CSV table of C-alpha atoms and ligand atoms in Angstrom, one decimal:
chain,number,residue,atom,x,y,z
A,1,MET,CA,6.9,-10.1,-25.1
A,2,LEU,CA,7.9,-12.6,-22.4
A,3,SER,CA,6.1,-16.0,-22.6
A,4,GLY,CA,6.7,-17.7,-19.3
A,5,VAL,CA,4.6,-17.5,-16.0
A,6,LEU,CA,5.6,-14.6,-13.7
A,7,VAL,CA,4.9,-14.5,-10.0
A,8,VAL,CA,5.6,-11.2,-8.1
A,9,SER,CA,4.8,-10.1,-4.6
A,10,ALA,CA,4.7,-6.7,-2.8
A,11,PRO,CA,4.3,-5.9,0.9
A,12,GLY,CA,1.7,-3.8,2.7
A,13,LYS,CA,2.8,-0.9,4.8
A,14,VAL,CA,2.4,0.6,8.2
A,15,ILE,CA,2.7,4.4,8.6
A,16,LEU,CA,4.5,5.1,11.9
A,17,HIS,CA,3.9,8.9,11.7
A,18,GLY,CA,2.7,11.4,9.1
A,19,GLU,CA,-0.5,9.9,7.7
A,20,HIS,CA,-2.7,12.7,6.3
A,21,ALA,CA,0.0,15.4,7.0
A,22,VAL,CA,1.9,13.8,4.1
A,23,VAL,CA,-0.9,14.7,1.7
A,24,HIS,CA,-0.1,18.3,2.6
A,25,GLY,CA,3.6,18.1,1.9
A,26,LYS,CA,4.8,17.0,5.4
A,27,VAL,CA,7.1,14.2,6.3
A,28,ALA,CA,5.8,10.6,6.8
A,29,LEU,CA,7.7,7.6,8.1
A,30,ALA,CA,6.5,4.3,6.7
A,31,VAL,CA,7.7,0.7,7.0
A,32,ALA,CA,6.9,-2.3,4.9
A,33,LEU,CA,4.9,-5.0,6.6
A,34,ASN,CA,5.4,-8.7,6.7
A,35,LEU,CA,2.1,-9.3,4.9
A,36,ARG,CA,2.1,-9.5,1.1
A,37,THR,CA,0.1,-9.4,-2.1
A,38,PHE,CA,1.0,-12.0,-4.7
A,39,LEU,CA,0.3,-11.8,-8.5
A,40,ARG,CA,0.6,-14.6,-11.0
A,41,LEU,CA,0.6,-13.7,-14.7
A,42,GLN,CA,0.3,-16.3,-17.4
A,43,PRO,CA,0.7,-15.1,-21.0
A,44,HIS,CA,-1.7,-16.9,-23.5
A,45,SER,CA,-2.6,-16.9,-27.1
A,46,ASN,CA,-6.4,-17.4,-26.6
A,47,GLY,CA,-7.3,-13.8,-27.4
A,48,LYS,CA,-8.6,-13.1,-23.8
A,49,VAL,CA,-7.4,-11.1,-20.8
A,50,THR,CA,-8.7,-12.4,-17.5
A,51,LEU,CA,-8.4,-10.7,-14.1
A,52,ASN,CA,-9.1,-12.9,-11.2
A,53,LEU,CA,-9.3,-11.4,-7.7
A,54,PRO,CA,-10.3,-14.2,-5.3
A,55,ASN,CA,-10.1,-12.1,-2.2
A,56,ILE,CA,-12.9,-9.8,-3.4
A,57,GLY,CA,-14.8,-12.5,-5.4
A,58,THR,CA,-14.2,-10.8,-8.8
A,59,LYS,CA,-13.3,-12.5,-12.0
A,60,GLN,CA,-13.6,-10.6,-15.3
A,61,THR,CA,-12.6,-11.5,-18.9
A,62,TRP,CA,-12.3,-9.3,-21.9
A,63,ASP,CA,-11.8,-10.0,-25.5
A,64,VAL,CA,-8.4,-8.6,-26.5
A,65,ASN,CA,-9.8,-7.7,-30.0
A,66,SER,CA,-12.6,-5.6,-28.5
A,67,LEU,CA,-10.1,-3.9,-26.1
A,68,GLN,CA,-7.9,-3.3,-29.2
A,69,LEU,CA,-10.8,-1.6,-31.0
A,70,LEU,CA,-11.5,0.8,-28.1
A,71,ASP,CA,-10.5,4.4,-28.7
A,72,THR,CA,-7.9,4.6,-25.9
A,73,SER,CA,-6.0,7.5,-27.6
A,74,PHE,CA,-6.9,9.5,-24.4
A,75,LEU,CA,-4.3,7.3,-22.6
A,76,GLU,CA,-1.5,8.2,-25.1
A,77,GLN,CA,0.8,10.4,-23.2
A,78,ASP,CA,4.3,10.3,-21.8
A,79,ASP,CA,5.5,7.4,-19.7
A,80,ALA,CA,3.6,7.0,-16.4
A,81,PRO,CA,1.3,10.0,-16.8
A,82,ALA,CA,-0.9,11.0,-13.9
A,83,PRO,CA,-4.4,9.8,-14.8
A,84,THR,CA,-6.8,12.8,-15.0
A,85,THR,CA,-10.3,12.7,-13.7
A,86,GLU,CA,-11.6,12.8,-17.3
A,87,GLN,CA,-9.4,9.8,-18.2
A,88,VAL,CA,-10.8,7.8,-15.3
A,89,GLU,CA,-14.4,8.7,-16.2
A,90,LYS,CA,-13.7,7.8,-19.9
A,91,LEU,CA,-12.2,4.4,-18.7
A,92,LYS,CA,-15.4,3.7,-16.6
A,93,GLU,CA,-17.4,4.3,-19.8
A,94,VAL,CA,-15.2,2.0,-21.8
A,95,ALA,CA,-15.2,-0.7,-19.0
A,96,GLY,CA,-19.0,-0.4,-18.5
A,97,ILE,CA,-18.6,0.6,-14.9
A,98,PRO,CA,-21.4,2.8,-13.4
A,99,GLN,CA,-20.2,6.4,-13.2
A,100,ASN,CA,-21.3,7.2,-9.7
A,101,ARG,CA,-20.3,4.0,-8.0
A,102,ALA,CA,-16.9,3.5,-6.5
A,103,VAL,CA,-17.1,0.0,-4.9
A,104,PRO,CA,-13.6,-1.7,-4.3
A,105,GLU,CA,-14.0,-4.3,-7.1
A,106,HIS,CA,-14.8,-1.6,-9.7
A,107,LEU,CA,-11.8,0.4,-8.6
A,108,ALA,CA,-9.5,-2.6,-8.7
A,109,VAL,CA,-10.8,-3.5,-12.2
A,110,LEU,CA,-10.4,0.1,-13.3
A,111,ALA,CA,-6.8,0.4,-12.0
A,112,PHE,CA,-6.0,-2.9,-13.9
A,113,LEU,CA,-7.5,-1.6,-17.2
A,114,TYR,CA,-5.7,1.7,-16.8
A,115,LEU,CA,-2.3,0.0,-16.3
A,116,TYR,CA,-2.9,-2.8,-18.9
A,117,LEU,CA,-4.0,-0.4,-21.6
A,118,SER,CA,-1.4,2.2,-20.9
A,119,ILE,CA,1.7,-0.1,-20.3
A,120,CYS,CA,0.8,-2.6,-23.1
A,121,ARG,CA,-0.3,-0.1,-25.7
A,122,LYS,CA,3.3,0.0,-27.1
A,123,GLN,CA,3.1,-3.7,-28.1
A,124,ARG,CA,2.2,-4.5,-31.7
A,125,ALA,CA,-1.0,-6.1,-30.3
A,126,LEU,CA,-2.4,-6.1,-26.8
A,127,PRO,CA,-1.3,-9.3,-25.1
A,128,SER,CA,-3.6,-12.2,-24.0
A,129,LEU,CA,-3.0,-12.6,-20.3
A,130,ASP,CA,-4.4,-14.6,-17.3
A,131,ILE,CA,-3.8,-12.7,-14.1
A,132,THR,CA,-4.6,-13.7,-10.5
A,133,VAL,CA,-4.0,-11.5,-7.6
A,134,TRP,CA,-4.3,-12.8,-4.0
A,135,SER,CA,-3.4,-11.0,-0.8
A,136,GLU,CA,-2.6,-11.7,2.9
A,137,LEU,CA,-3.6,-8.1,3.5
A,138,PRO,CA,-7.1,-7.2,4.7
A,139,PRO,CA,-8.5,-4.7,2.2
A,140,GLY,CA,-9.5,-1.2,3.3
A,141,ALA,CA,-7.8,-1.5,6.7
A,142,GLY,CA,-5.1,1.1,6.2
A,143,LEU,CA,-2.3,-1.4,5.4
A,144,GLY,CA,-1.7,-0.4,1.8
A,145,SER,CA,-3.5,-3.3,0.1
A,146,SER,CA,-4.4,-1.2,-2.9
A,147,ALA,CA,-0.8,0.1,-3.3
A,148,ALA,CA,0.6,-3.5,-3.1
A,149,TYR,CA,-2.0,-4.4,-5.8
A,150,SER,CA,-0.9,-1.6,-8.0
A,151,VAL,CA,2.8,-2.3,-7.5
A,152,CYS,CA,2.3,-6.0,-8.4
A,153,LEU,CA,0.4,-5.1,-11.5
A,154,ALA,CA,2.9,-2.4,-12.6
A,155,ALA,CA,5.9,-4.8,-12.1
A,156,ALA,CA,4.3,-7.8,-13.8
A,157,LEU,CA,3.0,-5.8,-16.8
A,158,LEU,CA,6.2,-3.8,-17.3
A,159,THR,CA,8.2,-7.1,-17.1
A,160,VAL,CA,5.9,-9.1,-19.5
A,161,CYS,CA,6.1,-6.2,-22.0
A,162,GLU,CA,9.9,-6.1,-21.6
A,163,ASP,CA,9.9,-2.4,-20.5
A,164,ILE,CA,12.1,-3.8,-17.6
A,165,SER,CA,14.0,-7.0,-17.6
A,166,ASN,CA,13.2,-10.1,-15.5
A,167,PRO,CA,15.8,-10.1,-12.8
A,168,LEU,CA,15.3,-13.7,-11.9
A,169,LYS,CA,18.4,-15.7,-12.9
A,170,ASP,CA,18.8,-19.5,-13.2
A,171,GLY,CA,19.0,-21.0,-9.7
A,172,ASP,CA,17.3,-18.0,-8.0
A,173,ASN,CA,14.1,-18.6,-6.0
A,174,ILE,CA,13.5,-14.9,-5.5
A,175,SER,CA,15.0,-11.6,-6.9
A,176,ARG,CA,14.4,-7.9,-7.0
A,177,TRP,CA,14.8,-5.3,-9.8
A,178,PRO,CA,17.6,-2.6,-10.0
A,179,LYS,CA,16.9,0.9,-8.8
A,180,GLU,CA,15.9,2.4,-12.2
A,181,ASP,CA,13.4,-0.4,-12.8
A,182,LEU,CA,12.0,0.1,-9.2
A,183,GLU,CA,11.6,3.8,-10.0
A,184,LEU,CA,9.5,3.0,-13.1
A,185,ILE,CA,7.4,0.4,-11.2
A,186,ASN,CA,6.8,3.0,-8.5
A,187,GLN,CA,5.7,5.7,-11.1
A,188,TRP,CA,3.2,3.4,-12.7
A,189,ALA,CA,2.0,2.0,-9.4
A,190,PHE,CA,1.3,5.6,-8.4
A,191,CYS,CA,-0.9,6.0,-11.4
A,192,GLY,CA,-2.9,2.9,-10.3
A,193,GLU,CA,-3.2,4.4,-6.8
A,194,ARG,CA,-4.5,7.6,-8.3
A,195,VAL,CA,-7.2,5.7,-10.2
A,196,ILE,CA,-8.2,4.0,-6.9
A,197,HIS,CA,-7.8,6.9,-4.4
A,198,GLY,CA,-8.0,10.1,-6.4
A,199,ASN,CA,-5.2,12.1,-4.9
A,200,PRO,CA,-2.9,10.0,-2.8
A,201,SER,CA,0.4,11.2,-1.5
A,202,GLY,CA,2.3,8.3,-3.1
A,203,VAL,CA,3.8,7.0,0.2
A,204,ASP,CA,2.0,3.7,0.1
A,205,ASN,CA,3.2,2.6,-3.3
A,206,ALA,CA,6.7,3.9,-2.5
A,207,VAL,CA,7.0,1.6,0.6
A,208,SER,CA,5.5,-1.3,-1.2
A,209,THR,CA,8.0,-0.9,-4.1
A,210,TRP,CA,11.2,-0.2,-2.0
A,211,GLY,CA,10.4,-2.1,1.2
A,212,GLY,CA,12.3,-1.5,4.5
A,213,ALA,CA,11.7,1.8,6.3
A,214,LEU,CA,11.3,5.0,4.4
A,215,ARG,CA,11.0,8.7,5.0
A,216,TYR,CA,8.7,10.2,2.4
A,217,GLN,CA,8.0,13.9,1.6
A,218,GLN,CA,6.4,15.2,-1.6
A,219,GLY,CA,7.6,12.3,-3.7
A,220,LYS,CA,11.1,12.4,-2.3
A,221,ILE,CA,11.9,9.0,-0.8
A,222,SER,CA,14.9,8.1,1.4
A,223,SER,CA,15.6,4.9,3.2
A,224,LEU,CA,16.1,5.1,7.0
A,225,ASN,CA,19.6,3.9,7.8
A,226,ARG,CA,19.6,0.6,9.8
A,227,PRO,CA,16.2,1.2,11.6
A,228,PRO,CA,15.9,-0.8,14.8
A,229,ALA,CA,13.8,-4.0,14.4
A,230,LEU,CA,10.7,-2.7,16.1
A,231,GLN,CA,8.1,-5.2,17.3
A,232,ILE,CA,4.5,-4.0,17.1
A,233,LEU,CA,1.0,-5.3,17.7
A,234,LEU,CA,-1.1,-4.6,14.6
A,235,THR,CA,-4.8,-4.5,15.4
A,236,ASN,CA,-7.5,-4.4,12.8
A,237,THR,CA,-10.7,-2.9,14.3
A,238,LYS,CA,-12.5,-4.3,11.2
A,239,VAL,CA,-14.4,-1.0,10.9
A,240,PRO,CA,-14.6,-0.3,7.1
A,241,ARG,CA,-13.8,3.2,5.9
A,242,SER,CA,-12.8,5.1,2.7
A,243,THR,CA,-9.3,6.6,2.4
A,244,LYS,CA,-10.6,9.0,-0.2
A,245,ALA,CA,-13.4,10.3,2.0
A,246,LEU,CA,-11.1,10.7,5.0
A,247,VAL,CA,-8.5,12.5,3.0
A,248,ALA,CA,-11.2,14.8,1.7
A,249,GLY,CA,-12.5,15.4,5.2
A,250,VAL,CA,-9.0,16.6,6.4
A,251,ARG,CA,-8.7,18.9,3.4
A,252,ASN,CA,-12.1,20.4,4.2
A,253,ARG,CA,-11.2,20.9,7.8
A,254,LEU,CA,-7.9,22.6,6.7
A,255,ILE,CA,-9.8,24.9,4.4
A,256,LYS,CA,-12.4,25.7,7.1
A,257,PHE,CA,-9.9,26.2,10.0
A,258,PRO,CA,-6.5,27.0,8.5
A,259,GLU,CA,-5.2,28.6,11.7
A,260,ILE,CA,-6.1,25.5,13.7
A,261,VAL,CA,-5.4,22.6,11.3
A,262,GLY,CA,-2.2,24.1,9.8
A,263,PRO,CA,-0.4,24.0,13.2
A,264,LEU,CA,-1.7,20.4,13.8
A,265,LEU,CA,-0.1,19.3,10.5
A,266,ALA,CA,3.1,21.1,11.3
A,267,SER,CA,3.2,19.4,14.7
A,268,ILE,CA,2.7,16.0,13.1
A,269,ASP,CA,5.6,16.9,10.8
A,270,ALA,CA,7.8,17.6,13.8
A,271,ILE,CA,6.7,14.3,15.4
A,272,SER,CA,7.8,12.4,12.3
A,273,ARG,CA,11.2,14.2,12.3
A,274,GLU,CA,11.7,13.6,16.0
A,275,CYS,CA,10.8,9.9,15.5
A,276,GLU,CA,13.3,9.7,12.6
A,277,ARG,CA,16.0,11.3,14.8
A,278,VAL,CA,15.3,8.8,17.7
A,279,LEU,CA,15.3,5.8,15.3
A,280,GLY,CA,18.6,7.0,14.0
A,281,GLU,CA,20.1,7.1,17.5
A,282,MET,CA,18.6,3.7,18.2
A,283,ALA,CA,20.5,2.2,15.2
A,284,ALA,CA,23.7,2.6,17.3
A,285,ALA,CA,22.5,1.4,20.7
A,286,PRO,CA,18.8,1.1,21.4
A,287,ALA,CA,18.0,2.0,25.0
A,288,LEU,CA,14.8,1.9,27.0
A,289,GLU,CA,14.6,5.7,27.2
A,290,GLN,CA,14.3,5.9,23.5
A,291,TYR,CA,11.4,3.5,23.5
A,292,LEU,CA,9.7,5.8,26.0
A,293,VAL,CA,10.2,8.8,23.7
A,294,LEU,CA,8.7,6.7,20.8
A,295,GLU,CA,5.7,6.0,23.1
A,296,GLU,CA,5.2,9.7,23.9
A,297,LEU,CA,5.3,10.6,20.2
A,298,ILE,CA,2.7,7.9,19.5
A,299,ASP,CA,0.4,9.4,22.1
A,300,MET,CA,0.8,13.0,20.9
A,301,ASN,CA,0.2,12.0,17.2
A,302,GLN,CA,-3.0,10.0,18.1
A,303,CYS,CA,-4.4,13.1,19.8
A,304,HIS,CA,-3.6,15.2,16.7
A,305,LEU,CA,-5.2,12.6,14.4
A,306,ASN,CA,-8.3,12.7,16.5
A,307,ALA,CA,-8.3,16.5,16.2
A,308,LEU,CA,-8.1,16.2,12.4
A,309,GLY,CA,-11.3,14.2,12.6
A,310,VAL,CA,-9.9,10.8,11.4
A,311,GLY,CA,-10.4,9.0,14.8
A,312,HIS,CA,-13.1,6.5,15.5
A,313,THR,CA,-14.6,5.0,18.7
A,314,SER,CA,-13.1,1.6,17.8
A,315,LEU,CA,-9.7,3.2,17.7
A,316,ASP,CA,-10.3,4.9,21.0
A,317,GLN,CA,-11.2,1.5,22.4
A,318,LEU,CA,-8.1,0.0,21.0
A,319,CYS,CA,-5.9,2.7,22.5
A,320,ARG,CA,-7.7,2.4,25.9
A,321,VAL,CA,-7.5,-1.4,26.1
A,322,ALA,CA,-3.7,-1.3,25.2
A,323,ALA,CA,-3.1,1.5,27.7
A,324,ALA,CA,-4.7,-0.6,30.4
A,325,HIS,CA,-1.7,-3.0,29.7
A,326,GLY,CA,0.8,-0.1,29.8
A,327,LEU,CA,1.1,0.0,26.0
A,328,HIS,CA,0.9,3.0,23.6
A,329,SER,CA,-1.1,3.0,20.3
A,330,LYS,CA,-2.1,5.1,17.4
A,331,LEU,CA,-4.1,4.6,14.3
A,332,THR,CA,-2.2,3.9,11.1
A,333,GLY,CA,-3.2,4.8,7.6
A,334,ALA,CA,-6.3,6.8,6.9
A,335,GLY,CA,-8.1,6.1,10.3
A,336,GLY,CA,-11.8,6.2,10.7
A,337,GLY,CA,-11.6,2.6,11.8
A,338,GLY,CA,-9.1,0.3,10.0
A,339,CYS,CA,-5.9,-0.5,11.9
A,340,GLY,CA,-3.9,0.7,14.8
A,341,ILE,CA,-0.3,0.0,15.9
A,342,THR,CA,0.9,-0.6,19.4
A,343,LEU,CA,4.6,-0.4,20.2
A,344,LEU,CA,6.1,-3.4,22.1
A,345,ARG,CA,9.0,-2.3,24.2
A,346,PRO,CA,11.8,-4.9,24.5
A,347,ASP,CA,11.4,-5.0,28.4
A,348,LEU,CA,7.9,-6.3,28.2
A,349,GLU,CA,7.2,-9.8,29.7
A,350,ARG,CA,5.7,-12.3,27.3
A,351,ALA,CA,2.7,-12.7,29.6
A,352,GLU,CA,2.0,-8.9,29.4
A,353,VAL,CA,2.0,-9.0,25.6
A,354,GLU,CA,-0.2,-12.1,25.5
A,355,ALA,CA,-2.7,-10.5,27.9
A,356,ALA,CA,-2.9,-7.3,25.8
A,357,LYS,CA,-3.4,-9.4,22.6
A,358,GLN,CA,-6.2,-11.4,24.3
A,359,ALA,CA,-7.9,-8.2,25.5
A,360,LEU,CA,-7.8,-6.7,22.0
A,361,THR,CA,-9.1,-9.9,20.5
A,362,GLY,CA,-11.8,-9.9,23.1
A,363,CYS,CA,-13.1,-6.6,21.7
A,364,GLY,CA,-13.7,-8.4,18.4
A,365,PHE,CA,-10.5,-7.0,16.8
A,366,ASN,CA,-7.9,-9.1,14.8
A,367,CYS,CA,-4.5,-8.7,16.4
A,368,TRP,CA,-1.1,-9.8,15.0
A,369,GLU,CA,2.3,-9.5,16.6
A,370,THR,CA,4.7,-8.6,13.8
A,371,SER,CA,8.0,-7.0,13.0
A,372,ILE,CA,8.4,-4.3,10.4
A,373,GLY,CA,10.8,-3.6,7.5
A,374,ALA,CA,9.9,-6.4,4.9
A,375,PRO,CA,11.5,-6.4,1.4
A,376,GLY,CA,9.7,-4.5,-1.4
A,377,ILE,CA,8.4,-5.8,-4.7
A,378,SER,CA,10.0,-9.1,-5.5
A,379,ILE,CA,9.8,-11.7,-8.3
A,380,HIS,CA,9.6,-15.4,-7.4
A,381,LEU,CA,10.4,-18.6,-9.1
A,382,ALA,CA,6.8,-19.9,-9.5
A,383,THR,CA,7.6,-23.4,-8.3
A,384,SER,CA,9.3,-22.1,-5.1
A,385,LEU,CA,6.0,-21.0,-3.6
A,386,HIS,CA,4.0,-23.4,-1.4
A,387,GLY,CA,1.0,-23.5,0.8
A,388,PRO,CA,-1.9,-21.0,0.8
A,389,VAL,CA,-0.2,-18.7,-1.7
A,390,CYS,CA,0.2,-21.5,-4.2
A,391,GLN,CA,-3.4,-22.7,-3.7
A,392,ALA,CA,-4.8,-19.2,-3.9
A,393,LEU,CA,-3.0,-18.5,-7.2
A,394,GLY,CA,-4.6,-21.6,-8.7
A,395,GLY,CA,-1.7,-24.0,-8.3
A,396,LEU,CA,1.7,-23.0,-9.8
B,1,LIG,C1,-3.1,6.3,3.7
B,1,LIG,O1,-2.4,5.1,3.9
B,1,LIG,C2,-2.3,7.4,4.1
B,1,LIG,C3,-2.9,8.8,3.9
B,1,LIG,O2,-1.9,9.7,4.3
B,1,LIG,C4,-3.3,9.1,2.5
B,1,LIG,C5,-2.1,9.2,1.5
B,1,LIG,O3,-0.9,9.4,2.0
B,1,LIG,O4,-2.3,9.2,0.3
B,1,LIG,C6,-4.1,9.0,4.8
């Protein structure tokens, strides 16, 4: 087992097109966001495992010996198995988490225990660890905060247990893992996501692991070739919602109205494919007409997402306010509140962008102007981090 401090970080994500449809086997296009989650892991010999999540005010410590005594044989399967509902229920019992409550801090603790007990069980003894996770991502806003959390946990636990090697070499401030290791990180992170979300598509953890811009369909991931550096406004309506409930709602609507909802999902699939084609053309020479096509695709998809039942009045307001400034927006992620994206064409005057941002902020929303396509899971030299990250992780 490794003995030094590890610091890893993983990005959040924005889905350009294909949310919800991707759960039903359709194509999604997703990009890594310039907002990250950071994890610091300190191995100890104090016989304790501590998980500290300052963003959600949770700190929990377990005695390694009592975890060691638990009957976790129900976890003993092949590498990165998909957690079953029975396993998750059993884990709740073991962790003393109420059966019928699914508050975010319980789910985060549960995902940690699942990954810790499953990944570390091959060690002679379960390791004593002190883990702090801190995020720049707002939770529950559709920006993949839970996936970034699971990806960080998977990467740090696999590294400390030496299932994958530490890629940070002398003199590096930051490094990334090779492809095979990223695949393993992604598989385990998907398990963490399943503990939290039930039946996610896997797109969020894939983007957080690989970074950049991805096409995702039924677990098949491919990077988009030289995607243009799109600028967007990312707006958080701050309306809370549950991804699990929204995904279940779409499934129910599909069961109830297969002839209506099936074609909507097929049309979203076609929008993702058309967007991918246009982004491919833009790699060579981006032109204003292509931005206009991207705007049309955004408008059509937003209507479809409303028809799937995952819209919200706050998102309607976001789209209306941006439209008053000539801008085109759609929800991103699960919808029902959460975040929306607004495309910024390169021909826009600075004053127009500022006016739109001000109008959105005036609605009580948080609004950031950002670029997309950040690097995936990375490992940092602990002493190279400064400012709020360093403070939040308890000083490095
Ligand atoms: C959530 O970010 C995206 C959804 O498509 C769910 C999923 O893909 O698991 C709504």
